[in-house]
PDB file of C-alpha atoms in Angstrom:
ATOM      1  CA  MET A   1      -0.020   0.069   0.094  1.00  0.00           C
ATOM      2  CA  ALA A   2       1.079   3.418  -1.024  1.00  0.00           C
ATOM      3  CA  GLN A   3       2.007   5.623   1.997  1.00  0.00           C
ATOM      4  CA  ALA A   4       3.621   8.907   3.200  1.00  0.00           C
ATOM      5  CA  ASP A   5       5.696   8.541   6.268  1.00  0.00           C
ATOM      6  CA  GLY A   6       6.250  11.391   8.929  1.00  0.00           C
ATOM      7  CA  GLU A   7       4.814  15.019   9.144  1.00  0.00           C
ATOM      8  CA  GLY A   8       7.113  16.518   7.092  1.00  0.00           C
ATOM      9  CA  ALA A   9      10.090  19.233   7.710  1.00  0.00           C
ATOM     10  CA  GLU A  10      10.374  22.412   8.967  1.00  0.00           C
ATOM     11  CA  THR A  11       9.074  24.874   6.239  1.00  0.00           C
ATOM     12  CA  PHE A  12      11.833  26.732   4.454  1.00  0.00           C
ATOM     13  CA  GLY A  13       9.548  28.749   2.293  1.00  0.00           C
ATOM     14  CA  GLN A  14       9.948  31.543   4.303  1.00  0.00           C
ATOM     15  CA  LEU A  15      13.810  31.965   3.404  1.00  0.00           C
ATOM     16  CA  LEU A  16      12.550  32.242  -0.080  1.00  0.00           C
ATOM     17  CA  PRO A  17      12.542  36.066  -1.928  1.00  0.00           C
ATOM     18  CA  PRO A  18       9.890  36.604  -4.365  1.00  0.00           C
ATOM     19  CA  LEU A  19      10.259  34.067  -7.180  1.00  0.00           C
ATOM     20  CA  GLY A  20       8.078  35.710  -9.751  1.00  0.00           C
ATOM     21  CA  GLU A  21      11.034  36.883 -11.585  1.00  0.00           C
ATOM     22  CA  MET A  22      12.896  33.331 -11.840  1.00  0.00           C
ATOM     23  CA  VAL A  23       9.622  31.637 -12.401  1.00  0.00           C
ATOM     24  CA  ARG A  24       9.134  33.737 -15.763  1.00  0.00           C
ATOM     25  CA  GLY A  25      12.230  32.977 -16.820  1.00  0.00           C
ATOM     26  CA  TRP A  26      11.875  29.383 -16.604  1.00  0.00           C
ATOM     27  CA  LEU A  27       8.490  29.570 -18.430  1.00  0.00           C
ATOM     28  CA  ALA A  28       9.825  31.702 -21.254  1.00  0.00           C
ATOM     29  CA  GLU A  29      12.583  29.059 -21.986  1.00  0.00           C
ATOM     30  CA  ASP A  30       9.876  26.596 -22.268  1.00  0.00           C
ATOM     31  CA  ILE A  31       7.159  28.833 -24.456  1.00  0.00           C
ATOM     32  CA  PRO A  32       9.642  30.985 -26.364  1.00  0.00           C
ATOM     33  CA  SER A  33       6.633  31.788 -28.919  1.00  0.00           C
ATOM     34  CA  PHE A  34       3.474  29.655 -29.608  1.00  0.00           C
ATOM     35  CA  ASP A  35       2.065  27.108 -27.274  1.00  0.00           C
ATOM     36  CA  TYR A  36       0.264  24.822 -29.758  1.00  0.00           C
ATOM     37  CA  GLY A  37      -0.875  22.399 -27.321  1.00  0.00           C
ATOM     38  CA  GLY A  38      -2.267  25.148 -25.263  1.00  0.00           C
ATOM     39  CA  ALA A  39      -4.407  26.130 -28.128  1.00  0.00           C
ATOM     40  CA  VAL A  40      -5.655  22.481 -28.560  1.00  0.00           C
ATOM     41  CA  VAL A  41      -7.276  22.744 -24.773  1.00  0.00           C
ATOM     42  CA  GLY A  42      -8.293  26.182 -24.609  1.00  0.00           C
ATOM     43  CA  ASP A  43      -9.425  28.002 -21.147  1.00  0.00           C
ATOM     44  CA  LYS A  44     -11.854  25.616 -19.729  1.00  0.00           C
ATOM     45  CA  PRO A  45     -11.420  24.904 -16.134  1.00  0.00           C
ATOM     46  CA  GLU A  46      -9.770  21.669 -15.202  1.00  0.00           C
ATOM     47  CA  THR A  47      -8.549  19.759 -12.129  1.00  0.00           C
ATOM     48  CA  MET A  48      -5.412  17.738 -12.231  1.00  0.00           C
ATOM     49  CA  THR A  49      -4.061  15.606  -9.600  1.00  0.00           C
ATOM     50  CA  LEU A  50      -0.131  15.461  -8.705  1.00  0.00           C
ATOM     51  CA  TYR A  51       1.260  11.893  -7.627  1.00  0.00           C
ATOM     52  CA  CYS A  52       4.337  10.422  -6.534  1.00  0.00           C
ATOM     53  CA  LYS A  53       5.335   7.397  -8.082  1.00  0.00           C
ATOM     54  CA  SER A  54       8.829   6.426  -6.506  1.00  0.00           C
ATOM     55  CA  PRO A  55      10.245   6.694  -3.021  1.00  0.00           C
ATOM     56  CA  GLY A  56      11.674  10.097  -1.669  1.00  0.00           C
ATOM     57  CA  VAL A  57      11.391  13.140   0.642  1.00  0.00           C
ATOM     58  CA  LEU A  58       9.363  15.816  -0.946  1.00  0.00           C
ATOM     59  CA  ALA A  59      10.830  19.022  -1.826  1.00  0.00           C
ATOM     60  CA  GLY A  60      10.287  22.161  -3.904  1.00  0.00           C
ATOM     61  CA  CYS A  61       6.991  22.996  -2.919  1.00  0.00           C
ATOM     62  CA  PRO A  62       7.179  26.612  -2.810  1.00  0.00           C
ATOM     63  CA  PHE A  63       8.795  26.774  -6.269  1.00  0.00           C
ATOM     64  CA  PHE A  64       6.083  24.424  -7.636  1.00  0.00           C
ATOM     65  CA  ASP A  65       3.608  26.844  -6.076  1.00  0.00           C
ATOM     66  CA  ALA A  66       5.242  29.885  -7.724  1.00  0.00           C
ATOM     67  CA  VAL A  67       5.061  28.260 -11.334  1.00  0.00           C
ATOM     68  CA  MET A  68       1.278  27.443 -10.903  1.00  0.00           C
ATOM     69  CA  GLU A  69       0.524  30.800  -9.271  1.00  0.00           C
ATOM     70  CA  GLU A  70       1.933  32.822 -12.026  1.00  0.00           C
ATOM     71  CA  LEU A  71      -0.159  30.980 -14.553  1.00  0.00           C
ATOM     72  CA  ASP A  72      -3.305  31.622 -11.985  1.00  0.00           C
ATOM     73  CA  CYS A  73      -3.749  28.486 -11.104  1.00  0.00           C
ATOM     74  CA  LYS A  74      -4.315  26.735  -7.418  1.00  0.00           C
ATOM     75  CA  VAL A  75      -2.485  24.292  -5.490  1.00  0.00           C
ATOM     76  CA  THR A  76      -3.603  22.309  -2.503  1.00  0.00           C
ATOM     77  CA  TRP A  77      -1.259  20.125  -0.784  1.00  0.00           C
ATOM     78  CA  ASN A  78      -2.077  16.719   0.746  1.00  0.00           C
ATOM     79  CA  ILE A  79       1.444  15.989   1.917  1.00  0.00           C
ATOM     80  CA  ALA A  80       3.672  18.592   3.717  1.00  0.00           C
ATOM     81  CA  GLU A  81       7.320  19.161   2.120  1.00  0.00           C
ATOM     82  CA  GLY A  82       9.939  17.420   3.987  1.00  0.00           C
ATOM     83  CA  THR A  83       7.981  14.086   4.151  1.00  0.00           C
ATOM     84  CA  HIS A  84       9.029  10.924   3.104  1.00  0.00           C
ATOM     85  CA  ILE A  85       6.866   9.303   0.498  1.00  0.00           C
ATOM     86  CA  ASP A  86       7.091   5.619  -0.542  1.00  0.00           C
ATOM     87  CA  PRO A  87       4.616   4.499  -3.124  1.00  0.00           C
ATOM     88  CA  HIS A  88       5.315   0.849  -2.813  1.00  0.00           C
ATOM     89  CA  GLY A  89       4.932   0.404  -6.596  1.00  0.00           C
ATOM     90  CA  ASP A  90       1.704   2.186  -6.469  1.00  0.00           C
ATOM     91  CA  ARG A  91       1.456   5.969  -6.358  1.00  0.00           C
ATOM     92  CA  VAL A  92       0.747   8.466  -3.703  1.00  0.00           C
ATOM     93  CA  THR A  93      -1.794  11.663  -4.408  1.00  0.00           C
ATOM     94  CA  VAL A  94       0.627  14.459  -3.274  1.00  0.00           C
ATOM     95  CA  ALA A  95      -1.781  17.804  -4.204  1.00  0.00           C
ATOM     96  CA  THR A  96      -4.704  18.846  -6.500  1.00  0.00           C
ATOM     97  CA  VAL A  97      -4.180  21.424  -8.985  1.00  0.00           C
ATOM     98  CA  THR A  98      -6.869  23.852 -10.514  1.00  0.00           C
ATOM     99  CA  GLY A  99      -7.061  26.190 -13.091  1.00  0.00           C
ATOM    100  CA  SER A 100      -7.411  26.688 -16.882  1.00  0.00           C
ATOM    101  CA  ALA A 101      -6.334  23.592 -19.053  1.00  0.00           C
ATOM    102  CA  ARG A 102      -4.323  25.831 -21.002  1.00  0.00           C
ATOM    103  CA  LYS A 103      -2.273  27.232 -18.091  1.00  0.00           C
ATOM    104  CA  LEU A 104      -1.954  24.362 -16.215  1.00  0.00           C
ATOM    105  CA  LEU A 105      -0.340  22.528 -19.107  1.00  0.00           C
ATOM    106  CA  MET A 106       1.889  25.444 -19.539  1.00  0.00           C
ATOM    107  CA  GLY A 107       3.233  24.852 -15.928  1.00  0.00           C
ATOM    108  CA  GLU A 108       2.848  21.060 -15.739  1.00  0.00           C
ATOM    109  CA  ARG A 109       6.594  19.933 -17.248  1.00  0.00           C
ATOM    110  CA  THR A 110       8.421  22.860 -15.348  1.00  0.00           C
ATOM    111  CA  GLY A 111       6.829  22.265 -12.299  1.00  0.00           C
ATOM    112  CA  LEU A 112       7.450  18.580 -12.351  1.00  0.00           C
ATOM    113  CA  ASN A 113      10.952  19.015 -13.137  1.00  0.00           C
ATOM    114  CA  ILE A 114      11.466  21.396  -9.850  1.00  0.00           C
ATOM    115  CA  LEU A 115       9.857  18.611  -7.770  1.00  0.00           C
ATOM    116  CA  ALA A 116      11.972  15.696  -9.444  1.00  0.00           C
ATOM    117  CA  ARG A 117      15.375  17.474  -8.814  1.00  0.00           C
ATOM    118  CA  ALA A 118      14.846  19.036  -5.620  1.00  0.00           C
ATOM    119  CA  SER A 119      12.914  15.907  -4.231  1.00  0.00           C
ATOM    120  CA  GLY A 120      16.090  13.833  -5.321  1.00  0.00           C
ATOM    121  CA  ILE A 121      18.367  16.385  -3.666  1.00  0.00           C
ATOM    122  CA  ALA A 122      16.467  16.149  -0.464  1.00  0.00           C
ATOM    123  CA  SER A 123      16.226  12.588  -0.411  1.00  0.00           C
ATOM    124  CA  GLN A 124      20.186  11.994  -0.783  1.00  0.00           C
ATOM    125  CA  ALA A 125      20.519  14.772   1.987  1.00  0.00           C
ATOM    126  CA  ARG A 126      18.291  12.760   4.140  1.00  0.00           C
ATOM    127  CA  ARG A 127      20.215   9.415   3.422  1.00  0.00           C
ATOM    128  CA  LEU A 128      23.803  11.140   4.369  1.00  0.00           C
ATOM    129  CA  VAL A 129      22.129  12.933   7.560  1.00  0.00           C
ATOM    130  CA  GLN A 130      20.591   9.648   8.819  1.00  0.00           C
ATOM    131  CA  ILE A 131      24.048   8.130   8.375  1.00  0.00           C
ATOM    132  CA  LYS A 132      25.501  10.634  10.679  1.00  0.00           C
ATOM    133  CA  GLU A 133      22.479  10.348  13.287  1.00  0.00           C
ATOM    134  CA  LYS A 134      23.276   6.372  13.094  1.00  0.00           C
ATOM    135  CA  GLU A 135      27.114   7.120  13.722  1.00  0.00           C
ATOM    136  CA  GLY A 136      26.522   9.338  16.493  1.00  0.00           C
ATOM    137  CA  TRP A 137      28.768  12.110  15.143  1.00  0.00           C
ATOM    138  CA  GLN A 138      27.932  15.537  16.241  1.00  0.00           C
ATOM    139  CA  GLY A 139      29.302  17.491  13.435  1.00  0.00           C
ATOM    140  CA  VAL A 140      27.382  19.045  10.436  1.00  0.00           C
ATOM    141  CA  VAL A 141      26.977  17.633   6.834  1.00  0.00           C
ATOM    142  CA  ALA A 142      26.883  20.007   4.130  1.00  0.00           C
ATOM    143  CA  GLY A 143      26.301  20.519   0.475  1.00  0.00           C
ATOM    144  CA  THR A 144      28.821  22.539  -1.669  1.00  0.00           C
ATOM    145  CA  ARG A 145      28.599  25.475  -4.390  1.00  0.00           C
ATOM    146  CA  LYS A 146      28.663  22.907  -7.185  1.00  0.00           C
ATOM    147  CA  ILE A 147      25.416  23.449  -8.301  1.00  0.00           C
ATOM    148  CA  THR A 148      23.250  23.736 -11.266  1.00  0.00           C
ATOM    149  CA  PRO A 149      23.497  27.599 -12.940  1.00  0.00           C
ATOM    150  CA  GLY A 150      20.031  29.101 -12.740  1.00  0.00           C
ATOM    151  CA  PHE A 151      18.837  26.844  -9.980  1.00  0.00           C
ATOM    152  CA  ARG A 152      20.751  27.647  -7.114  1.00  0.00           C
ATOM    153  CA  LEU A 153      17.729  28.462  -4.857  1.00  0.00           C
ATOM    154  CA  VAL A 154      16.036  25.052  -5.695  1.00  0.00           C
ATOM    155  CA  GLU A 155      18.847  23.002  -4.857  1.00  0.00           C
ATOM    156  CA  LYS A 156      20.183  24.972  -1.698  1.00  0.00           C
ATOM    157  CA  HIS A 157      16.344  24.694  -0.783  1.00  0.00           C
ATOM    158  CA  ALA A 158      16.246  21.049  -1.294  1.00  0.00           C
ATOM    159  CA  MET A 159      19.437  20.399   0.635  1.00  0.00           C
ATOM    160  CA  LEU A 160      17.864  22.131   3.686  1.00  0.00           C
ATOM    161  CA  VAL A 161      14.263  20.211   3.309  1.00  0.00           C
ATOM    162  CA  GLY A 162      16.674  17.031   3.377  1.00  0.00           C
ATOM    163  CA  GLY A 163      18.221  17.935   6.814  1.00  0.00           C
ATOM    164  CA  ALA A 164      21.807  19.099   5.428  1.00  0.00           C
ATOM    165  CA  ASP A 165      23.347  22.174   5.361  1.00  0.00           C
ATOM    166  CA  ALA A 166      23.447  24.314   2.482  1.00  0.00           C
ATOM    167  CA  HIS A 167      26.934  25.667   3.076  1.00  0.00           C
ATOM    168  CA  ARG A 168      27.492  29.168   1.467  1.00  0.00           C
ATOM    169  CA  MET A 169      24.894  30.155  -0.839  1.00  0.00           C
ATOM    170  CA  ASP A 170      27.431  32.267  -3.604  1.00  0.00           C
ATOM    171  CA  LEU A 171      30.644  33.940  -3.504  1.00  0.00           C
ATOM    172  CA  SER A 172      29.058  36.953  -1.746  1.00  0.00           C
ATOM    173  CA  SER A 173      28.239  34.875   1.306  1.00  0.00           C
ATOM    174  CA  MET A 174      31.460  33.719   2.625  1.00  0.00           C
ATOM    175  CA  VAL A 175      35.021  34.255   1.766  1.00  0.00           C
ATOM    176  CA  MET A 176      36.274  30.560   0.598  1.00  0.00           C
ATOM    177  CA  LEU A 177      40.193  30.806  -0.503  1.00  0.00           C
ATOM    178  CA  LYS A 178      40.987  27.992  -2.437  1.00  0.00           C
ATOM    179  CA  ASP A 179      44.319  26.565  -4.212  1.00  0.00           C
ATOM    180  CA  ASN A 180      43.820  29.034  -6.852  1.00  0.00           C
ATOM    181  CA  HIS A 181      43.453  32.223  -4.735  1.00  0.00           C
ATOM    182  CA  ILE A 182      46.529  31.304  -2.894  1.00  0.00           C
ATOM    183  CA  TRP A 183      48.983  30.214  -5.869  1.00  0.00           C
ATOM    184  CA  SER A 184      47.686  33.680  -7.673  1.00  0.00           C
ATOM    185  CA  HIS A 185      47.999  35.854  -4.679  1.00  0.00           C
ATOM    186  CA  GLY A 186      51.238  34.528  -3.584  1.00  0.00           C
ATOM    187  CA  SER A 187      50.542  32.546   0.208  1.00  0.00           C
ATOM    188  CA  ILE A 188      47.896  31.811   2.749  1.00  0.00           C
ATOM    189  CA  THR A 189      48.966  34.442   4.981  1.00  0.00           C
ATOM    190  CA  LYS A 190      49.041  37.316   2.140  1.00  0.00           C
ATOM    191  CA  ALA A 191      45.603  36.066   0.935  1.00  0.00           C
ATOM    192  CA  VAL A 192      43.808  35.954   4.358  1.00  0.00           C
ATOM    193  CA  ALA A 193      45.072  39.457   5.028  1.00  0.00           C
ATOM    194  CA  SER A 194      43.875  40.806   1.930  1.00  0.00           C
ATOM    195  CA  ALA A 195      40.645  39.136   2.380  1.00  0.00           C
ATOM    196  CA  ARG A 196      39.815  40.676   5.485  1.00  0.00           C
ATOM    197  CA  ARG A 197      40.483  44.163   4.448  1.00  0.00           C
ATOM    198  CA  VAL A 198      37.665  43.432   1.948  1.00  0.00           C
ATOM    199  CA  CYS A 199      35.103  41.198   3.873  1.00  0.00           C
ATOM    200  CA  GLY A 200      35.589  43.420   7.431  1.00  0.00           C
ATOM    201  CA  PHE A 201      34.572  41.548  10.614  1.00  0.00           C
ATOM    202  CA  SER A 202      31.222  40.496   9.626  1.00  0.00           C
ATOM    203  CA  MET A 203      32.088  37.411   7.430  1.00  0.00           C
ATOM    204  CA  LYS A 204      33.902  34.252   8.063  1.00  0.00           C
ATOM    205  CA  ILE A 205      37.201  33.465   5.944  1.00  0.00           C
ATOM    206  CA  GLU A 206      37.325  29.867   5.397  1.00  0.00           C
ATOM    207  CA  VAL A 207      40.882  28.554   3.812  1.00  0.00           C
ATOM    208  CA  GLU A 208      41.490  25.300   1.576  1.00  0.00           C
ATOM    209  CA  THR A 209      44.404  23.528   2.707  1.00  0.00           C
ATOM    210  CA  SER A 210      46.193  20.268   1.880  1.00  0.00           C
ATOM    211  CA  SER A 211      48.650  19.449   4.674  1.00  0.00           C
ATOM    212  CA  VAL A 212      48.863  20.163   8.450  1.00  0.00           C
ATOM    213  CA  GLN A 213      51.458  22.938   7.903  1.00  0.00           C
ATOM    214  CA  GLU A 214      48.997  25.038   5.409  1.00  0.00           C
ATOM    215  CA  ALA A 215      46.341  24.564   7.776  1.00  0.00           C
ATOM    216  CA  ARG A 216      48.589  26.119  10.602  1.00  0.00           C
ATOM    217  CA  GLU A 217      49.342  29.115   8.539  1.00  0.00           C
ATOM    218  CA  ALA A 218      45.766  29.529   7.914  1.00  0.00           C
ATOM    219  CA  ILE A 219      44.875  29.264  11.536  1.00  0.00           C
ATOM    220  CA  ALA A 220      48.185  31.912  12.470  1.00  0.00           C
ATOM    221  CA  ALA A 221      46.699  34.180   9.660  1.00  0.00           C
ATOM    222  CA  GLY A 222      43.436  34.639  11.258  1.00  0.00           C
ATOM    223  CA  ALA A 223      41.122  32.013   9.390  1.00  0.00           C
ATOM    224  CA  ASP A 224      37.705  31.137  10.702  1.00  0.00           C
ATOM    225  CA  VAL A 225      37.173  27.757   9.143  1.00  0.00           C
ATOM    226  CA  VAL A 226      39.855  25.450   7.845  1.00  0.00           C
ATOM    227  CA  MET A 227      39.216  23.055   5.106  1.00  0.00           C
ATOM    228  CA  LEU A 228      41.116  19.912   5.104  1.00  0.00           C
ATOM    229  CA  ASP A 229      40.404  19.072   1.009  1.00  0.00           C
ATOM    230  CA  ASN A 230      41.386  15.409  -0.148  1.00  0.00           C
ATOM    231  CA  PHE A 231      42.794  13.728   2.820  1.00  0.00           C
ATOM    232  CA  GLU A 232      41.950  10.134   3.128  1.00  0.00           C
ATOM    233  CA  PRO A 233      39.866   9.041   6.345  1.00  0.00           C
ATOM    234  CA  LYS A 234      42.878   7.963   8.535  1.00  0.00           C
ATOM    235  CA  ALA A 235      45.074  10.973   7.401  1.00  0.00           C
ATOM    236  CA  LEU A 236      42.025  13.374   8.077  1.00  0.00           C
ATOM    237  CA  HIS A 237      41.469  12.056  11.595  1.00  0.00           C
ATOM    238  CA  GLU A 238      45.387  12.164  12.524  1.00  0.00           C
ATOM    239  CA  VAL A 239      45.629  16.060  11.324  1.00  0.00           C
ATOM    240  CA  ALA A 240      42.539  17.106  12.930  1.00  0.00           C
ATOM    241  CA  ALA A 241      43.306  15.986  16.086  1.00  0.00           C
ATOM    242  CA  ILE A 242      46.655  17.695  16.216  1.00  0.00           C
ATOM    243  CA  LEU A 243      45.013  21.098  15.019  1.00  0.00           C
ATOM    244  CA  LYS A 244      42.041  20.761  17.433  1.00  0.00           C
ATOM    245  CA  ALA A 245      44.756  20.091  20.386  1.00  0.00           C
ATOM    246  CA  GLU A 246      46.539  23.415  19.442  1.00  0.00           C
ATOM    247  CA  THR A 247      43.376  25.345  19.100  1.00  0.00           C
ATOM    248  CA  LYS A 248      39.687  25.186  19.742  1.00  0.00           C
ATOM    249  CA  HIS A 249      38.155  28.109  18.212  1.00  0.00           C
ATOM    250  CA  VAL A 250      38.831  27.068  14.495  1.00  0.00           C
ATOM    251  CA  LEU A 251      36.293  25.040  12.527  1.00  0.00           C
ATOM    252  CA  LEU A 252      37.439  22.097  10.556  1.00  0.00           C
ATOM    253  CA  GLU A 253      35.745  21.019   7.533  1.00  0.00           C
ATOM    254  CA  GLY A 254      36.699  17.870   5.640  1.00  0.00           C
ATOM    255  CA  SER A 255      35.893  17.829   1.617  1.00  0.00           C
ATOM    256  CA  GLY A 256      36.894  15.884  -1.112  1.00  0.00           C
ATOM    257  CA  GLY A 257      35.495  12.554  -2.529  1.00  0.00           C
ATOM    258  CA  ILE A 258      33.320  11.895   0.265  1.00  0.00           C
ATOM    259  CA  THR A 259      30.051   9.719  -0.881  1.00  0.00           C
ATOM    260  CA  GLU A 260      26.923   7.934   0.669  1.00  0.00           C
ATOM    261  CA  GLU A 261      29.128   5.126   0.779  1.00  0.00           C
ATOM    262  CA  SER A 262      32.313   6.324   2.764  1.00  0.00           C
ATOM    263  CA  ILE A 263      31.166   9.514   4.560  1.00  0.00           C
ATOM    264  CA  ALA A 264      31.117   7.468   7.982  1.00  0.00           C
ATOM    265  CA  SER A 265      34.734   6.792   7.590  1.00  0.00           C
ATOM    266  CA  TYR A 266      35.189  10.593   7.682  1.00  0.00           C
ATOM    267  CA  MET A 267      33.721  11.233  10.908  1.00  0.00           C
ATOM    268  CA  SER A 268      35.364  12.504  13.799  1.00  0.00           C
ATOM    269  CA  PRO A 269      35.123  14.207  16.957  1.00  0.00           C
ATOM    270  CA  HIS A 270      37.782  16.738  15.726  1.00  0.00           C
ATOM    271  CA  ILE A 271      35.909  17.375  12.515  1.00  0.00           C
ATOM    272  CA  ASP A 272      33.145  19.879  12.576  1.00  0.00           C
ATOM    273  CA  VAL A 273      31.726  19.860   8.895  1.00  0.00           C
ATOM    274  CA  LEU A 274      31.753  17.249   6.078  1.00  0.00           C
ATOM    275  CA  SER A 275      31.105  18.841   2.959  1.00  0.00           C
ATOM    276  CA  THR A 276      30.128  17.055  -0.264  1.00  0.00           C
ATOM    277  CA  SER A 277      28.626  17.586  -3.742  1.00  0.00           C
ATOM    278  CA  SER A 278      27.365  13.929  -3.572  1.00  0.00           C
ATOM    279  CA  ILE A 279      24.248  15.423  -2.179  1.00  0.00           C
ATOM    280  CA  HIS A 280      23.374  17.474  -5.245  1.00  0.00           C
ATOM    281  CA  GLN A 281      25.199  16.244  -8.062  1.00  0.00           C
ATOM    282  CA  GLY A 282      24.150  12.646  -9.584  1.00  0.00           C
ATOM    283  CA  VAL A 283      21.543  12.289  -7.695  1.00  0.00           C
ATOM    284  CA  SER A 284      18.314  10.088  -8.588  1.00  0.00           C
ATOM    285  CA  HIS A 285      15.383  12.186  -9.443  1.00  0.00           C
ATOM    286  CA  VAL A 286      12.043  11.381  -7.778  1.00  0.00           C
ATOM    287  CA  ASP A 287       9.351  10.437 -10.250  1.00  0.00           C
ATOM    288  CA  PHE A 288       5.995  12.601 -10.329  1.00  0.00           C
ATOM    289  CA  SER A 289       3.534  12.877 -12.773  1.00  0.00           C
ATOM    290  CA  LEU A 290       0.443  15.448 -13.068  1.00  0.00           C
ATOM    291  CA  LYS A 291      -2.803  13.914 -14.476  1.00  0.00           C
ATOM    292  CA  VAL A 292      -6.225  15.339 -15.760  1.00  0.00           C
ATOM    293  CA  ASN A 293      -9.062  14.223 -13.461  1.00  0.00           C
ATOM    294  CA  ARG A 294     -10.993  12.404 -16.199  1.00  0.00           C
ATOM    295  CA  VAL A 295     -14.595  12.399 -15.972  1.00  0.00           C
ATOM    296  CA  ALA A 296     -16.085   8.887 -16.644  1.00  0.00           C
ATOM    297  CA  LYS A 297     -18.274   8.863 -19.631  1.00  0.00           C
ATOM    298  CA  TYR A 298     -21.172   6.665 -19.616  1.00  0.00           C
TER     299      TYR A 298
END
């Protein structure tokens, strides 16, 4: 029997800016000129049912709402965002959408694409967070900035719905000095000093490092977060223990090559954050469909 488990996650829709301009861009991309199919169905009132047909965590609802609202359609949700849905080979009714036939079908594919991708990311985030809970690790599981251009808000929102940390939103959110910044500027110490002059006291600075020596230089230069990048689990644990024994105030982040299968081996009491793009890159999408409610003919 199909079922939806849980009461859903905290609502993150209040974080979002007005979505109208973004939605209009998506729709314009899909309808650059004539909507031939729309002319076939016209503007008669219709009711459609949104179904979930594969297991996953429901995410992307505010964006689906915004698409339909832009087209003067109304969505009534049966299941809250953040709820894990398992159709068990059947299908689960997620929502009902009403409006003109033409406009419902204008928004159908865009809305479904959003839900499929967002729910896939939220589902993967939920799996990684569940591993963290099973291991009893007290740190943070985070995504990365390796997101799809134009889909940043959807993907970052989905990470939060799944229980992961979204990490920095963009280049303006936190200073992250990676190897290329450091090589271009000359040294970690110089790069951190220059960054602090332009970002001020209110923004954190993170430095990517590949050795204990580089990490120590970053800490001495005033970095707030030190990323230990591309360390094997054993080496990561050893270096993190050394650094935490020397200073307690700096956050240590492990990153590079971390997957669902390997993340548990990176968890250490000396590591504060584990970031991985496997939360949002290459994830399986959740299958949704939106179908017109057919009236039986006798």
